[in-house]
Structure formats: C-alpha cells, structure tokens
CSV table of C-alpha atoms (C1' of nucleotides) in Angstrom, one decimal:
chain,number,residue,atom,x,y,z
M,102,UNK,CA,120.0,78.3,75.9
M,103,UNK,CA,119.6,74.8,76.7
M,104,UNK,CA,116.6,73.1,75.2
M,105,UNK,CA,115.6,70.2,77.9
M,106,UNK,CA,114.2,67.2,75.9
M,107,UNK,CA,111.0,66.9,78.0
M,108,UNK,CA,109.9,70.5,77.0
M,109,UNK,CA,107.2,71.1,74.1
M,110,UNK,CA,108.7,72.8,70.9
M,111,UNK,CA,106.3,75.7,72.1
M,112,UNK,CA,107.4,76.0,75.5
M,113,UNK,CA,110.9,76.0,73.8
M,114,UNK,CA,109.8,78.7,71.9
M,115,UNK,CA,108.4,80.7,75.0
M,116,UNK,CA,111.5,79.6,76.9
M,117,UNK,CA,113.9,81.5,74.0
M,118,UNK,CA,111.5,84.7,74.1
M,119,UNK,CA,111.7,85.2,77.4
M,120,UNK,CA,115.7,85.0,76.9
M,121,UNK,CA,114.9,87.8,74.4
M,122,UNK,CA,113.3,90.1,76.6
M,123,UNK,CA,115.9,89.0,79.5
M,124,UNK,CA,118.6,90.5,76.7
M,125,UNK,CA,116.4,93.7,76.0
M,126,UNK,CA,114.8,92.2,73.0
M,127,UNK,CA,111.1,91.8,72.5
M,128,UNK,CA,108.9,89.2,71.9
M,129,UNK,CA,106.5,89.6,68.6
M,130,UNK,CA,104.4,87.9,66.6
M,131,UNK,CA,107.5,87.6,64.0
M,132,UNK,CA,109.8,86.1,66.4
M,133,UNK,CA,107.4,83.4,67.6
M,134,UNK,CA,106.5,81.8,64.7
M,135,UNK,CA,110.0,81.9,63.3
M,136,UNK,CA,110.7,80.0,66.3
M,137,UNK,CA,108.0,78.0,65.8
M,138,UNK,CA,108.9,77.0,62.4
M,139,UNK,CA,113.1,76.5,63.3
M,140,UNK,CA,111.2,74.0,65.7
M,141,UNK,CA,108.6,72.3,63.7
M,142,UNK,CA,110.7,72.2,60.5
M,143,UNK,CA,114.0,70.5,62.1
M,144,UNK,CA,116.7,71.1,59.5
M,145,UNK,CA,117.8,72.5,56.7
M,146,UNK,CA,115.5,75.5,55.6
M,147,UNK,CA,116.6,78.8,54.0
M,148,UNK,CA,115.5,82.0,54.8
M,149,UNK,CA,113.5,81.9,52.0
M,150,UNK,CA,111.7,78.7,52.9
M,151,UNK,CA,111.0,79.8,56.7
M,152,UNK,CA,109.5,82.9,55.2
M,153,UNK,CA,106.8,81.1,53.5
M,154,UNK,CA,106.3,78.5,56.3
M,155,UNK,CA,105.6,82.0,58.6
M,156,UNK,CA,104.1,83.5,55.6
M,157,UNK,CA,101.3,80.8,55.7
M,158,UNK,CA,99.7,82.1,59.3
M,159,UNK,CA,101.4,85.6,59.4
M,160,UNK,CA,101.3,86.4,55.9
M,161,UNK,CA,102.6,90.1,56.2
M,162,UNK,CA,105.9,88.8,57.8
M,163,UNK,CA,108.7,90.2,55.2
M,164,UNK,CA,111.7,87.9,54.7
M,165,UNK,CA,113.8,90.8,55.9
M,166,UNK,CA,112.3,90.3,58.9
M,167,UNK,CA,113.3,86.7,58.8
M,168,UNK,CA,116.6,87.6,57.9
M,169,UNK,CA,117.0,90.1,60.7
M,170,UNK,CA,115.6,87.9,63.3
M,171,UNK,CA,117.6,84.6,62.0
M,172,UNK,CA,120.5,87.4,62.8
M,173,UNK,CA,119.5,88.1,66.0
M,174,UNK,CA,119.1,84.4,66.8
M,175,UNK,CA,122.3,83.4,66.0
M,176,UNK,CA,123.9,86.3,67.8
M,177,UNK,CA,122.4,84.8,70.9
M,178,UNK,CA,123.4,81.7,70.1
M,179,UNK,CA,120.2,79.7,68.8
M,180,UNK,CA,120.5,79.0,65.4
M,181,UNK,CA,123.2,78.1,63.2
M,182,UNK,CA,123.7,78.6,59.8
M,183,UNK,CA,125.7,76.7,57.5
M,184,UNK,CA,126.6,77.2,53.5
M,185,UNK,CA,125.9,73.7,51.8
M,186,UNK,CA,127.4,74.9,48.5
M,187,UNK,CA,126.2,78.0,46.2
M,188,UNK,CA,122.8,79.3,46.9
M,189,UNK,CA,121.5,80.2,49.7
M,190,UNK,CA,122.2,79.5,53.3
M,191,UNK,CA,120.6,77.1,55.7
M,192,UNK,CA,119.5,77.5,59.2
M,193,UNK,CA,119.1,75.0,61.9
M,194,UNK,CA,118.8,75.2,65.9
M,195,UNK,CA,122.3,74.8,67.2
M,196,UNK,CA,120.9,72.2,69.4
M,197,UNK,CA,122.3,69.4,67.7
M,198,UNK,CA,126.1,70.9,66.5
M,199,UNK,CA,127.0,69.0,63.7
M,200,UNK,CA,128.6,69.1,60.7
M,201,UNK,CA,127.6,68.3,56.6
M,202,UNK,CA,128.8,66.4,53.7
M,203,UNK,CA,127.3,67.4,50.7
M,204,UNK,CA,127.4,65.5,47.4
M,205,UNK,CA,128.8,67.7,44.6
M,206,UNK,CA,126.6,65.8,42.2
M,207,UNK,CA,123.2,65.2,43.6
M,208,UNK,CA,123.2,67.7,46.4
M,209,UNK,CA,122.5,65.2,49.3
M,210,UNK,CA,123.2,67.1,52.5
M,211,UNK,CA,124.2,63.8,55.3
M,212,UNK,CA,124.4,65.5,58.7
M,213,UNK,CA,127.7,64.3,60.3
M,214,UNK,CA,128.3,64.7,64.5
M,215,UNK,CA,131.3,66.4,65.6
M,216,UNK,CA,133.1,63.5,66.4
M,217,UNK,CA,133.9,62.7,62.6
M,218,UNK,CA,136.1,65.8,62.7
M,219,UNK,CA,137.9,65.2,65.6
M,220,UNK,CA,141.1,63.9,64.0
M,221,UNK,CA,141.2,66.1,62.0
M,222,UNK,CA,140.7,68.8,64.6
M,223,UNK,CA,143.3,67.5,66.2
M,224,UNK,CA,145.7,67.4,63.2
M,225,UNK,CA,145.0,71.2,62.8
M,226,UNK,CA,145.2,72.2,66.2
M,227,UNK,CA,148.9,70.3,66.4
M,228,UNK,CA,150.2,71.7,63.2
M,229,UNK,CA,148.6,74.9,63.0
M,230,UNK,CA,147.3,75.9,66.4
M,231,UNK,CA,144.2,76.2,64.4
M,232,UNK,CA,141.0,75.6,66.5
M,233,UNK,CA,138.3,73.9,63.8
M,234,UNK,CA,134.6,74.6,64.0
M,235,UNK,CA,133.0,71.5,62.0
M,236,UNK,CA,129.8,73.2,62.1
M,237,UNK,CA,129.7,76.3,59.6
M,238,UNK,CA,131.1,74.4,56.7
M,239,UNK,CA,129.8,72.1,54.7
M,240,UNK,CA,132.2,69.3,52.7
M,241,UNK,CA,131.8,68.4,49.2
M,242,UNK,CA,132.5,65.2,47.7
M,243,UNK,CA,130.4,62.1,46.6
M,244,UNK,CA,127.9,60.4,48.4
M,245,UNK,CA,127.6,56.7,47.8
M,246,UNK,CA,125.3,56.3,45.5
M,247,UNK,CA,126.7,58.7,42.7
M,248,UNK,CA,130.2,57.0,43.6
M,249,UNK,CA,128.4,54.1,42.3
H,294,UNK,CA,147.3,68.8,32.3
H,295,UNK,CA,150.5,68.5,34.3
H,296,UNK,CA,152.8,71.4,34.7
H,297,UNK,CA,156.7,69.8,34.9
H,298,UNK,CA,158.4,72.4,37.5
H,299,UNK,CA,161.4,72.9,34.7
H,300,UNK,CA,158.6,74.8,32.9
H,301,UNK,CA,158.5,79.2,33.2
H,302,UNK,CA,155.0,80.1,33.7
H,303,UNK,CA,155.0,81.1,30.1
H,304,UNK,CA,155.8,78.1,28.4
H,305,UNK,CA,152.9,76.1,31.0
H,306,UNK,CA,150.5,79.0,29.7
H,307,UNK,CA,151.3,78.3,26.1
H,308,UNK,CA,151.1,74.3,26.8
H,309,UNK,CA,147.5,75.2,28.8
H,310,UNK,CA,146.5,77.2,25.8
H,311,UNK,CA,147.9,74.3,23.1
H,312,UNK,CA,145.3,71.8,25.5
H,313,UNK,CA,142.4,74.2,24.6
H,314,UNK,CA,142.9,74.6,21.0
H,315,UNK,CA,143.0,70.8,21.1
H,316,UNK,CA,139.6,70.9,22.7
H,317,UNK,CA,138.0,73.2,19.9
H,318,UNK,CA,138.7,75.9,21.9
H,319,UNK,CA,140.6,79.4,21.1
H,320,UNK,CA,143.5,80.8,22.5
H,321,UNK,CA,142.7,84.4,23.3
H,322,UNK,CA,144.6,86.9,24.6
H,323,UNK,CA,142.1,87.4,27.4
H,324,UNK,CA,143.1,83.7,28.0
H,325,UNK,CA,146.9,84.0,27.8
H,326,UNK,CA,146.5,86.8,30.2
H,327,UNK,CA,144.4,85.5,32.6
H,328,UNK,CA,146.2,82.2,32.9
H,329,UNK,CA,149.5,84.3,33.1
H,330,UNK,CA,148.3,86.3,36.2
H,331,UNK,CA,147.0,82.7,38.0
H,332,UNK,CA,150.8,81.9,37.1
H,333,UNK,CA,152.0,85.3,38.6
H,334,UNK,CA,150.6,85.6,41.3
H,335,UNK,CA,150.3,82.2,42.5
H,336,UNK,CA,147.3,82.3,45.1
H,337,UNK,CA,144.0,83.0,46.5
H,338,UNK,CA,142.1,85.9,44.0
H,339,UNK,CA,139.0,86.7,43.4
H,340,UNK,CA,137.8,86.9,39.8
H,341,UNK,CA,137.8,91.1,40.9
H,342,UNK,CA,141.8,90.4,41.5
H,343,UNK,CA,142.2,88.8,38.2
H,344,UNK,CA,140.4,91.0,35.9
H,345,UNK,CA,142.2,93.9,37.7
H,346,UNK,CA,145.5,92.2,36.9
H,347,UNK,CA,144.5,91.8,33.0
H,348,UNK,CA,142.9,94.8,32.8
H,349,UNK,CA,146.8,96.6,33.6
H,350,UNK,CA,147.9,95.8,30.2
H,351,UNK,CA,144.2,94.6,28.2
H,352,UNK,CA,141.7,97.4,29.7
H,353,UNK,CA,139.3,95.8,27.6
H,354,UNK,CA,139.1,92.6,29.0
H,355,UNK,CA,135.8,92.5,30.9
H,356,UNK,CA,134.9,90.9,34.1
H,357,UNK,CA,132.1,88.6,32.9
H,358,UNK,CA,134.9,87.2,29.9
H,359,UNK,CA,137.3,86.3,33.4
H,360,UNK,CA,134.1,84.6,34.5
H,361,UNK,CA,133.8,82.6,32.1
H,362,UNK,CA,137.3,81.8,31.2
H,363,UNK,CA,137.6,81.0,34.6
H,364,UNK,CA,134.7,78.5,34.4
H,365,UNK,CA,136.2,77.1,31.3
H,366,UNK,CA,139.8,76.3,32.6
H,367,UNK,CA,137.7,74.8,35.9
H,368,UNK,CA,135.7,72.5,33.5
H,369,UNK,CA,139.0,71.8,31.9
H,370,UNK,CA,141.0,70.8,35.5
H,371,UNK,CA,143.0,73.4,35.1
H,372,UNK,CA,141.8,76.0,38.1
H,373,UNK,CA,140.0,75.4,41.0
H,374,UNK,CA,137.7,77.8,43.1
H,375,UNK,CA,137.2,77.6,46.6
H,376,UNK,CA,134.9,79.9,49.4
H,377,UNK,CA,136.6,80.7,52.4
H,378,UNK,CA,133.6,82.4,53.7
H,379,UNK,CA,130.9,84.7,52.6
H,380,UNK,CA,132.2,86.7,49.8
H,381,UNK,CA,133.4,86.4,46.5
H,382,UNK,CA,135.3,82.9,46.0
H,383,UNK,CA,138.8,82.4,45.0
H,384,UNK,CA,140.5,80.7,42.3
H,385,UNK,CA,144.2,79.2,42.2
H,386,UNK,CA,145.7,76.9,39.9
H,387,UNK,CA,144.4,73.1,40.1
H,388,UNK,CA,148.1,72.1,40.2
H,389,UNK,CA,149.0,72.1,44.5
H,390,UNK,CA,145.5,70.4,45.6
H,391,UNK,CA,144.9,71.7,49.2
H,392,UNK,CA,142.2,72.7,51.6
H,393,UNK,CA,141.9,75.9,53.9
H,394,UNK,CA,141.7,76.5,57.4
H,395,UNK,CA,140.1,80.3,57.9
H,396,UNK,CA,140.3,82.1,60.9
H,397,UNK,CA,136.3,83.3,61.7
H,398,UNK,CA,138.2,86.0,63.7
H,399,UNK,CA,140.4,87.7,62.0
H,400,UNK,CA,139.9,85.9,58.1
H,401,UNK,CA,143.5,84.5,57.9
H,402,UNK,CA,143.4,81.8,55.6
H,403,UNK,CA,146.1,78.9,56.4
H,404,UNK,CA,147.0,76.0,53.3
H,405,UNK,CA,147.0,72.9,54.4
H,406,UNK,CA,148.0,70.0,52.5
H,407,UNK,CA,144.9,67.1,51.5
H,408,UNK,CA,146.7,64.7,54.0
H,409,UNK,CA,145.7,66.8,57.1
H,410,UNK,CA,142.1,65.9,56.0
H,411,UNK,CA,143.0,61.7,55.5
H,412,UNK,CA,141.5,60.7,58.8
H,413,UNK,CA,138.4,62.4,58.3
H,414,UNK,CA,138.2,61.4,54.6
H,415,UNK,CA,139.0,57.6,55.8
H,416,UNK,CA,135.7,58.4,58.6
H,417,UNK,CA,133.5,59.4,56.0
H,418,UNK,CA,133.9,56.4,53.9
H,419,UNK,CA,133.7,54.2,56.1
H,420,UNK,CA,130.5,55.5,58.0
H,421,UNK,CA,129.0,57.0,54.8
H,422,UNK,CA,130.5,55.5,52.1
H,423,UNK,CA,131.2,59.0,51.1
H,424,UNK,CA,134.1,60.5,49.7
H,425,UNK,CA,135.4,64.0,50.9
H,426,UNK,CA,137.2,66.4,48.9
H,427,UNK,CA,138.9,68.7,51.0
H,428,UNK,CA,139.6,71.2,48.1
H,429,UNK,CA,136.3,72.6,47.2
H,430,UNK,CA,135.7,74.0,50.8
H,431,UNK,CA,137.3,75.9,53.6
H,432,UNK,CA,137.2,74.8,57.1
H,433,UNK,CA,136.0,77.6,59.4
H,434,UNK,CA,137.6,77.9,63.1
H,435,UNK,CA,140.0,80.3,65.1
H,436,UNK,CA,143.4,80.9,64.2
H,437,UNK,CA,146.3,80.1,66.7
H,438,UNK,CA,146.9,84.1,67.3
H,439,UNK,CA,143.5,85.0,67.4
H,440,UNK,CA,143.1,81.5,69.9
H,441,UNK,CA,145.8,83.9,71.8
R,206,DT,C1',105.2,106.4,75.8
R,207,DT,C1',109.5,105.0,74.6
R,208,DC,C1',112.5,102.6,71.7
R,209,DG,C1',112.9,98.0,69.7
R,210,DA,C1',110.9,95.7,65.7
R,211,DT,C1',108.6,95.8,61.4
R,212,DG,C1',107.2,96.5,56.4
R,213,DC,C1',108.5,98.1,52.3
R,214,DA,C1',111.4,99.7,48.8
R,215,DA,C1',115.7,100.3,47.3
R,216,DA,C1',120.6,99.2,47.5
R,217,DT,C1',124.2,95.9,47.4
R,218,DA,C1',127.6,92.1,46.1
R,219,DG,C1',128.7,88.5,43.3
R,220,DT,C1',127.8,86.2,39.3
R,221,DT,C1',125.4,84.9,35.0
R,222,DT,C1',123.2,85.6,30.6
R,223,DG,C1',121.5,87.5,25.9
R,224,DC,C1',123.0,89.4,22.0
R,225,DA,C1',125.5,91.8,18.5
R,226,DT,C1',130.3,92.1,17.3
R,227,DT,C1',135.1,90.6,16.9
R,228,DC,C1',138.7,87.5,16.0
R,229,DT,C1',141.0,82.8,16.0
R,230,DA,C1',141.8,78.7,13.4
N,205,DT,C1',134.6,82.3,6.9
N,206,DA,C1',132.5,79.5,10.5
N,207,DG,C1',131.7,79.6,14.9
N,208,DA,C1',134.2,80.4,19.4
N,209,DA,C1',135.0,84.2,22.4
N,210,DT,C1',134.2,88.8,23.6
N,211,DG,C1',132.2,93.4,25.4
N,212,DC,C1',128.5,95.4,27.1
N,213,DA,C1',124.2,95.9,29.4
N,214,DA,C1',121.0,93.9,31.8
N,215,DA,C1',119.2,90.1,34.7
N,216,DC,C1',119.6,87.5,38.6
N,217,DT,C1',120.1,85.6,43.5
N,218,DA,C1',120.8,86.2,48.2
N,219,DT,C1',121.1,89.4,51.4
N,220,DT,C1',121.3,94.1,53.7
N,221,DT,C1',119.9,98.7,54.7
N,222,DG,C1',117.2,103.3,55.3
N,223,DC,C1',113.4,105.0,56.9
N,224,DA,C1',108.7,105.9,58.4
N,225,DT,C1',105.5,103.4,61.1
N,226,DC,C1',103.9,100.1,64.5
N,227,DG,C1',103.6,97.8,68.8
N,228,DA,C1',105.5,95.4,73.2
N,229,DA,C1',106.9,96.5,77.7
DNA sequence: TTCGATGCAAATAGTTTGCATTCTA
DNA sequence: TAGAATGCAAACTATTTGCATCGAA
C-alpha cells in the first residue's frame, strides 16, 4: 500500500479504498474521512481524537466505528499503532516506520527512524535470535530539556 | 535499598519494611506479604498474580491495597513495573535492572541485560540528547522459534 | 438484494479513588 | 491515640462486543 509522494492525501485516500473493496471490504462515508483525517492530521492522534476530527463533518460516526476501522486498517497494513506510555494508544500511517522516545517527565513524544535501533537489533538478533520491531514500542527516559 | 545476596528473602523483606517505617510509613502485614511473594517468586506478575499469592494465607488482603502497596514500594525504588504488551503490566523487584524482548507471536518474554540496549542509549544521546531507560518498556519483535 | 459496515448500548479489563474502619507506631 | 493503611464499593479509562439496522456493490 505504497503511498507515491506526488499523490494528493485524497487520492491517497481513494487509492486505500479501492484496496478495501479489492480485499472485499467496502468503502463508506466512515472509512473516508478516517482516512482523511490519518492524512490531514500526520501523527500522533488517539482514537478518541480522530473521532472528533470525523465527528466535526460526520457527526453520527461512533468511535467504535473508529476503533473498528483503525483495526481493519492496521490489519491491511496502513496504520500503525504505537503505546507512548499509559493512556490511550496512538495511531499513525505506517508510511513513515519509525520508532518513539518518550520523556517520562514531560511526555514529549521525539519520533526516532529505524536506523537508531539497528544496533541494537543487531545485538538482539545475535544473542537471542530475537527479530526487533522498533516501531510498536515506545522508550521512556528523559528528554533534554528535563535532564537539564 | 540494596539487597546484599547473603541476605534470605525474609531478612531483605524485614530490612525493606525497616526503610518504610523510616519514611513514616507502616509495616503491614499486607506489606510483608506482598514483598515476600515479589521475593518468592522472583519474576514477571501481574498485580492479579500477587494478590492471588497473598490472598493464600491473608484472604483479606484486597487487590486495590496490592495496588497501592505496589505504587508505594515503586515510589520508594524498591519495584519496578514494566508492559510487555496490551494487558495488565508486571512488577519484579527493582534489584536486577533489565529490559524485555516479547515475542508479538507467541508472547514469550526474553530478559535482557541494560547493556544490550548501550548502543542505542549512546544514539539517543547523542542525536537527542535524550536518555533511554530500557527498563520501563518492552521491546516488541519475533522470537527466534517463532522467526523458525 | 446480499452481506459488510454502522450506531448504540452494554460489557469488559485494568486500575484508581472515596470513605468509613482498622491497626501500627 | 493520631494518622497511616486497609477493605469495600464504586468510578474510571480505554477498548470491545452483540445486535438490530443501514447502505454499498
């Protein structure tokens, strides 16, 4: 589900829901403007959050719908979602893989590529045989400026 | 609060519970029990586990009192809870400081020692000036026999 | 016109909180 | 005997599910 950078966020969106209905799935009113709002929101939104950003236009759109179709997504593959700490989770458009630090004190979420892991995948994978996946954890610490 | 290993597990409970009376606090016998099963049984429970384990010789001893104890002895350094995925979170004893590699597969959740994570740790301060601690999270992947 | 998707309400899991009571120091 | 800790019930947050209805293909 490759997203080529010369395509508008809503022929993206088109793009994905015709992948949908390729896969049996349909393509309503729900779907789209989730899309739409994955898109026009770029990062880290909950469920919650997308909900009222659909809400706004669509505003009989339950968040169990949201839910269920942030499921579906990430079963095909196009959105992520990631736990930055308690609370609840964050989606994002796998476009971009990358990992988080979070700051354990002020909550700042810094979006890290994959490449900052890859010692440390390495490490794992020779000790362990254990293949890492950067991208659905987050990593606590302490940013910079709380370490002061 | 260190634990010398000549210690048994009940003379480091009765030292744990001497460090709380010397921070205003009381020693319980819903604490004495619940630091003696962390001692016991040395390992990844839930809160569940633990008030389980208490509840065998204190049926009394209610869930939300391990809750809090448990948040107490955290505050205090002395446990540390950790999520290896969606569900409740484990505790273990502060004492062995390590990180988690969990299978997404099959759940399998692998120890590994903070030095696996020093490259990355090094990475992150150097690129973010941020500070990683491995402990408070687990690192999501694919186990070597689910890899196959 | 079928069956996938939705809205709603209710259930669920994990954890936290308010408050009257108990027990340690 | 003060006030820390507890037991219990109820609240809470994030998420999931059952079911009747709606709507896309």
């Amino acid at each position: 589900v490759g997203t080529p950078p010369s395509q508008t966020s809503s022929e993206a969106v088109d793009a994905i829901l015709a992948t949908l209905r390729a896969n049996g799935g349909r393509a309503t009113t729900a779907r789209r403007q989730l899309l739409q709002a994955l898109f026009d929101s770029g990062g880290h939104r909950t469920a919650e959050d997308l909900a009222t950003e659909v809400q706004a236009s669509s505003p009989d759109i339950h968040i169990s719908t949201v839910y269920r179709n942030l499921d579906e997504f990430e079963r095909l593959g196009i959105v992520f979602h990631t736990h930055l700490g308690h609370g609840p989770a964050i989606y994002h458009l796998s476009s971009a893989p990358h990992g988080h630090l979070v700051c354990a004190n002020c909550g700042t979420a810094i979006e890290a590529a994959q490449e900052l892991f890859s010692e440390l995948s390495e490490n794992a994978e020779r000790r362990f045989g254990f293949l890492i996946d950067p991208r659905h954890f987050a990593m606590l610490g302490c940013c910079h400026s709380c370490a002061g």
